[in-house]
PDB file of C-alpha atoms in Angstrom:
ATOM      1  CA  MET A   1      95.838 177.652   8.955  1.00  0.00           C
ATOM      2  CA  MET A   2      93.526 175.955   5.665  1.00  0.00           C
ATOM      3  CA  ASP A   3      95.702 177.213   2.183  1.00  0.00           C
ATOM      4  CA  THR A   4      92.120 175.875   0.188  1.00  0.00           C
ATOM      5  CA  ILE A   5      89.088 175.242   1.116  1.00  0.00           C
ATOM      6  CA  LEU A   6      87.590 171.966   1.300  1.00  0.00           C
ATOM      7  CA  ASN A   7      84.499 170.725  -0.906  1.00  0.00           C
ATOM      8  CA  MET A   8      82.650 168.695   1.186  1.00  0.00           C
ATOM      9  CA  ASP A   9      79.957 167.933  -0.848  1.00  0.00           C
ATOM     10  CA  GLN A  10      82.581 167.489  -3.909  1.00  0.00           C
ATOM     11  CA  LEU A  11      84.244 164.972  -1.084  1.00  0.00           C
ATOM     12  CA  ALA A  12      81.005 163.327  -0.457  1.00  0.00           C
ATOM     13  CA  ALA A  13      80.493 162.462  -3.991  1.00  0.00           C
ATOM     14  CA  LYS A  14      84.524 160.991  -4.597  1.00  0.00           C
ATOM     15  CA  PHE A  15      83.541 158.634  -1.669  1.00  0.00           C
ATOM     16  CA  SER A  16      80.017 157.796  -2.811  1.00  0.00           C
ATOM     17  CA  GLN A  17      81.421 156.516  -6.345  1.00  0.00           C
ATOM     18  CA  GLN A  18      84.268 154.676  -4.991  1.00  0.00           C
ATOM     19  CA  ILE A  19      81.546 153.158  -2.692  1.00  0.00           C
ATOM     20  CA  VAL A  20      79.470 152.154  -5.373  1.00  0.00           C
ATOM     21  CA  SER A  21      82.335 151.154  -8.154  1.00  0.00           C
ATOM     22  CA  GLU A  22      84.177 148.996  -5.515  1.00  0.00           C
ATOM     23  CA  THR A  23      81.122 147.325  -4.494  1.00  0.00           C
ATOM     24  CA  VAL A  24      79.316 146.875  -8.308  1.00  0.00           C
ATOM     25  CA  LYS A  25      82.475 146.534 -10.058  1.00  0.00           C
ATOM     26  CA  GLU A  26      82.371 144.772 -13.325  1.00  0.00           C
ATOM     27  CA  LYS A  27      79.683 142.590 -12.479  1.00  0.00           C
ATOM     28  CA  LYS A  28      77.032 141.795 -15.461  1.00  0.00           C
ATOM     29  CA  GLY A  29      73.310 141.151 -15.489  1.00  0.00           C
ATOM     30  CA  LYS A  30      71.208 139.578 -12.393  1.00  0.00           C
ATOM     31  CA  GLU A  31      74.345 139.443 -10.519  1.00  0.00           C
ATOM     32  CA  LYS A  32      74.911 142.996 -10.959  1.00  0.00           C
ATOM     33  CA  GLU A  33      71.439 143.550 -10.083  1.00  0.00           C
ATOM     34  CA  GLY A  34      71.772 141.494  -6.888  1.00  0.00           C
ATOM     35  CA  ILE A  35      74.711 143.161  -5.788  1.00  0.00           C
ATOM     36  CA  ALA A  36      73.410 146.698  -6.497  1.00  0.00           C
ATOM     37  CA  ASN A  37      69.997 145.815  -4.690  1.00  0.00           C
ATOM     38  CA  ASP A  38      72.073 144.569  -1.752  1.00  0.00           C
ATOM     39  CA  LEU A  39      74.463 147.835  -1.395  1.00  0.00           C
ATOM     40  CA  ASP A  40      71.098 150.491  -1.858  1.00  0.00           C
ATOM     41  CA  ASN A  41      69.435 148.343   1.297  1.00  0.00           C
ATOM     42  CA  MET A  42      72.953 148.396   3.182  1.00  0.00           C
ATOM     43  CA  VAL A  43      73.232 151.935   2.189  1.00  0.00           C
ATOM     44  CA  THR A  44      69.550 152.826   3.099  1.00  0.00           C
ATOM     45  CA  LYS A  45      70.068 150.653   6.658  1.00  0.00           C
ATOM     46  CA  THR A  46      73.434 152.809   7.132  1.00  0.00           C
ATOM     47  CA  LEU A  47      71.911 155.982   6.874  1.00  0.00           C
ATOM     48  CA  GLY A  48      68.767 155.222   9.010  1.00  0.00           C
ATOM     49  CA  VAL A  49      71.090 154.082  11.643  1.00  0.00           C
ATOM     50  CA  LEU A  50      73.015 157.233  11.408  1.00  0.00           C
ATOM     51  CA  GLN A  51      70.334 159.450  10.953  1.00  0.00           C
ATOM     52  CA  GLU A  52      69.034 157.975  13.973  1.00  0.00           C
ATOM     53  CA  GLN A  53      71.504 156.981  16.596  1.00  0.00           C
ATOM     54  CA  GLY A  54      74.793 158.614  15.766  1.00  0.00           C
ATOM     55  CA  VAL A  55      77.688 158.092  14.093  1.00  0.00           C
ATOM     56  CA  TYR A  56      79.721 155.641  16.519  1.00  0.00           C
ATOM     57  CA  ALA A  57      76.322 153.445  15.865  1.00  0.00           C
ATOM     58  CA  VAL A  58      77.248 153.815  12.263  1.00  0.00           C
ATOM     59  CA  MET A  59      80.323 151.809  13.122  1.00  0.00           C
ATOM     60  CA  LEU A  60      79.100 149.257  15.487  1.00  0.00           C
ATOM     61  CA  PHE A  61      76.011 148.761  12.633  1.00  0.00           C
ATOM     62  CA  LEU A  62      78.717 148.083   9.908  1.00  0.00           C
ATOM     63  CA  PHE A  63      80.906 145.801  12.000  1.00  0.00           C
ATOM     64  CA  SER A  64      78.099 143.505  12.946  1.00  0.00           C
ATOM     65  CA  ARG A  65      76.988 142.588   9.218  1.00  0.00           C
ATOM     66  CA  THR A  66      77.840 139.414   8.570  1.00  0.00           C
ATOM     67  CA  SER A  67      78.028 136.709   5.637  1.00  0.00           C
ATOM     68  CA  ASP A  68      76.429 137.843   1.951  1.00  0.00           C
ATOM     69  CA  LYS A  69      76.057 141.329   3.747  1.00  0.00           C
ATOM     70  CA  ALA A  70      79.329 141.670   4.955  1.00  0.00           C
ATOM     71  CA  ASN A  71      81.100 142.724   1.400  1.00  0.00           C
ATOM     72  CA  SER A  72      79.103 145.860   1.102  1.00  0.00           C
ATOM     73  CA  ALA A  73      79.043 146.561   4.759  1.00  0.00           C
ATOM     74  CA  HIS A  74      82.868 146.653   4.431  1.00  0.00           C
ATOM     75  CA  VAL A  75      83.410 148.867   1.466  1.00  0.00           C
ATOM     76  CA  ILE A  76      81.048 151.473   3.210  1.00  0.00           C
ATOM     77  CA  ARG A  77      83.080 151.343   6.512  1.00  0.00           C
ATOM     78  CA  SER A  78      86.375 151.348   4.617  1.00  0.00           C
ATOM     79  CA  LYS A  79      85.348 154.493   2.523  1.00  0.00           C
ATOM     80  CA  LEU A  80      83.949 156.215   5.530  1.00  0.00           C
ATOM     81  CA  ILE A  81      86.994 155.965   7.558  1.00  0.00           C
ATOM     82  CA  ALA A  82      89.372 156.624   4.627  1.00  0.00           C
ATOM     83  CA  MET A  83      86.901 159.916   3.797  1.00  0.00           C
ATOM     84  CA  LEU A  84      88.678 161.527   7.178  1.00  0.00           C
ATOM     85  CA  THR A  85      92.198 161.359   6.155  1.00  0.00           C
ATOM     86  CA  GLU A  86      90.790 164.182   3.333  1.00  0.00           C
ATOM     87  CA  LEU A  87      90.249 166.235   6.329  1.00  0.00           C
ATOM     88  CA  LYS A  88      93.926 167.050   6.744  1.00  0.00           C
ATOM     89  CA  ASP A  89      92.980 170.294   8.758  1.00  0.00           C
ATOM     90  CA  VAL A  90      90.897 168.620  11.519  1.00  0.00           C
ATOM     91  CA  ARG A  91      93.691 167.711  13.808  1.00  0.00           C
ATOM     92  CA  ALA A  92      91.659 165.034  15.549  1.00  0.00           C
ATOM     93  CA  PHE A  93      92.086 163.025  11.769  1.00  0.00           C
ATOM     94  CA  LEU A  94      95.961 162.687  11.755  1.00  0.00           C
ATOM     95  CA  ASP A  95      95.414 159.113  12.679  1.00  0.00           C
ATOM     96  CA  ALA A  96      93.223 157.987  10.360  1.00  0.00           C
ATOM     97  CA  ALA A  97      95.219 156.947   7.967  1.00  0.00           C
ATOM     98  CA  ALA A  98      96.769 154.467  10.342  1.00  0.00           C
ATOM     99  CA  LEU A  99      93.464 152.561  10.996  1.00  0.00           C
ATOM    100  CA  ASN A 100      92.877 149.099  10.056  1.00  0.00           C
ATOM    101  CA  PRO A 101      89.259 149.012   8.873  1.00  0.00           C
ATOM    102  CA  LYS A 102      88.961 145.363   9.422  1.00  0.00           C
ATOM    103  CA  ASP A 103      89.856 145.814  13.225  1.00  0.00           C
ATOM    104  CA  ASP A 104      86.583 146.867  15.305  1.00  0.00           C
ATOM    105  CA  LYS A 105      88.545 147.460  18.414  1.00  0.00           C
ATOM    106  CA  GLU A 106      90.684 150.198  16.869  1.00  0.00           C
ATOM    107  CA  VAL A 107      88.134 151.707  14.420  1.00  0.00           C
ATOM    108  CA  LEU A 108      85.351 152.160  17.497  1.00  0.00           C
ATOM    109  CA  LYS A 109      88.535 153.605  19.582  1.00  0.00           C
ATOM    110  CA  PHE A 110      89.311 156.031  17.492  1.00  0.00           C
ATOM    111  CA  TYR A 111      85.747 157.304  16.995  1.00  0.00           C
ATOM    112  CA  SER A 112      85.356 157.153  20.762  1.00  0.00           C
ATOM    113  CA  ASP A 113      88.502 159.048  21.396  1.00  0.00           C
ATOM    114  CA  LYS A 114      88.562 161.623  18.323  1.00  0.00           C
ATOM    115  CA  VAL A 115      85.158 161.953  16.571  1.00  0.00           C
ATOM    116  CA  MET A 116      83.040 162.004  19.352  1.00  0.00           C
ATOM    117  CA  ASP A 117      85.498 164.154  21.604  1.00  0.00           C
ATOM    118  CA  ASP A 118      84.296 167.510  20.226  1.00  0.00           C
ATOM    119  CA  LEU A 119      80.739 168.270  19.066  1.00  0.00           C
ATOM    120  CA  ASP A 120      81.790 170.083  16.214  1.00  0.00           C
ATOM    121  CA  THR A 121      83.729 167.473  14.713  1.00  0.00           C
ATOM    122  CA  LEU A 122      81.119 165.013  15.582  1.00  0.00           C
ATOM    123  CA  PHE A 123      78.759 167.128  13.606  1.00  0.00           C
ATOM    124  CA  LEU A 124      81.066 167.522  10.312  1.00  0.00           C
ATOM    125  CA  VAL A 125      81.550 163.802  10.848  1.00  0.00           C
ATOM    126  CA  ARG A 126      77.556 162.814  10.549  1.00  0.00           C
ATOM    127  CA  ASP A 127      77.099 165.516   7.582  1.00  0.00           C
ATOM    128  CA  LEU A 128      79.750 164.639   5.629  1.00  0.00           C
ATOM    129  CA  TYR A 129      78.830 160.310   6.019  1.00  0.00           C
ATOM    130  CA  GLU A 130      75.154 161.429   5.342  1.00  0.00           C
ATOM    131  CA  GLN A 131      75.663 163.138   2.390  1.00  0.00           C
ATOM    132  CA  THR A 132      78.162 160.381   1.146  1.00  0.00           C
ATOM    133  CA  LEU A 133      75.520 157.865   1.486  1.00  0.00           C
ATOM    134  CA  ILE A 134      72.514 159.618   0.235  1.00  0.00           C
ATOM    135  CA  TYR A 135      75.024 160.029  -3.045  1.00  0.00           C
ATOM    136  CA  ALA A 136      75.944 156.248  -2.842  1.00  0.00           C
ATOM    137  CA  ARG A 137      72.269 155.030  -2.184  1.00  0.00           C
ATOM    138  CA  PHE A 138      71.441 157.134  -5.841  1.00  0.00           C
ATOM    139  CA  GLY A 139      74.796 155.746  -7.198  1.00  0.00           C
ATOM    140  CA  ALA A 140      73.401 151.917  -6.253  1.00  0.00           C
ATOM    141  CA  LYS A 141      69.990 152.771  -7.879  1.00  0.00           C
ATOM    142  CA  ALA A 142      71.515 154.012 -10.865  1.00  0.00           C
ATOM    143  CA  ALA A 143      73.713 150.971 -11.471  1.00  0.00           C
ATOM    144  CA  LEU A 144      70.432 149.196 -11.724  1.00  0.00           C
ATOM    145  CA  LYS A 145      69.680 151.423 -14.719  1.00  0.00           C
ATOM    146  CA  GLU A 146      72.684 150.677 -16.579  1.00  0.00           C
ATOM    147  CA  GLU A 147      73.162 147.978 -18.824  1.00  0.00           C
TER     148      GLU A 147
END
């Protein structure tokens, strides 16, 4: 039984802020602009994959990113995984805290076994990820305006 109601919108806002702050960090000038643009691009593509292909495809997409895009993909992936640990009342996510976000086989197995096993869980994760990515996209755009 839940003691408190989890505010999903607040959770999405919290993790979207972490995605932006960990990617853009304390960068200044053109470097900050380039990183914020890269983040905006990566978040937009990730959101598109989520909306068109689903949660599992998002993880595949984020693991497939290489080179200069790899850092923002890693941060996004890590935060999306970490977000599941906040959903303590969803039994399927009890193992999420032990996941290594760099281990593609382990993460993909977790998603196929735990997240995709139940439609309600899958839709919960999809909706939560979608809201988080929308907020992160706006956050990346806002980071461009700060200077």
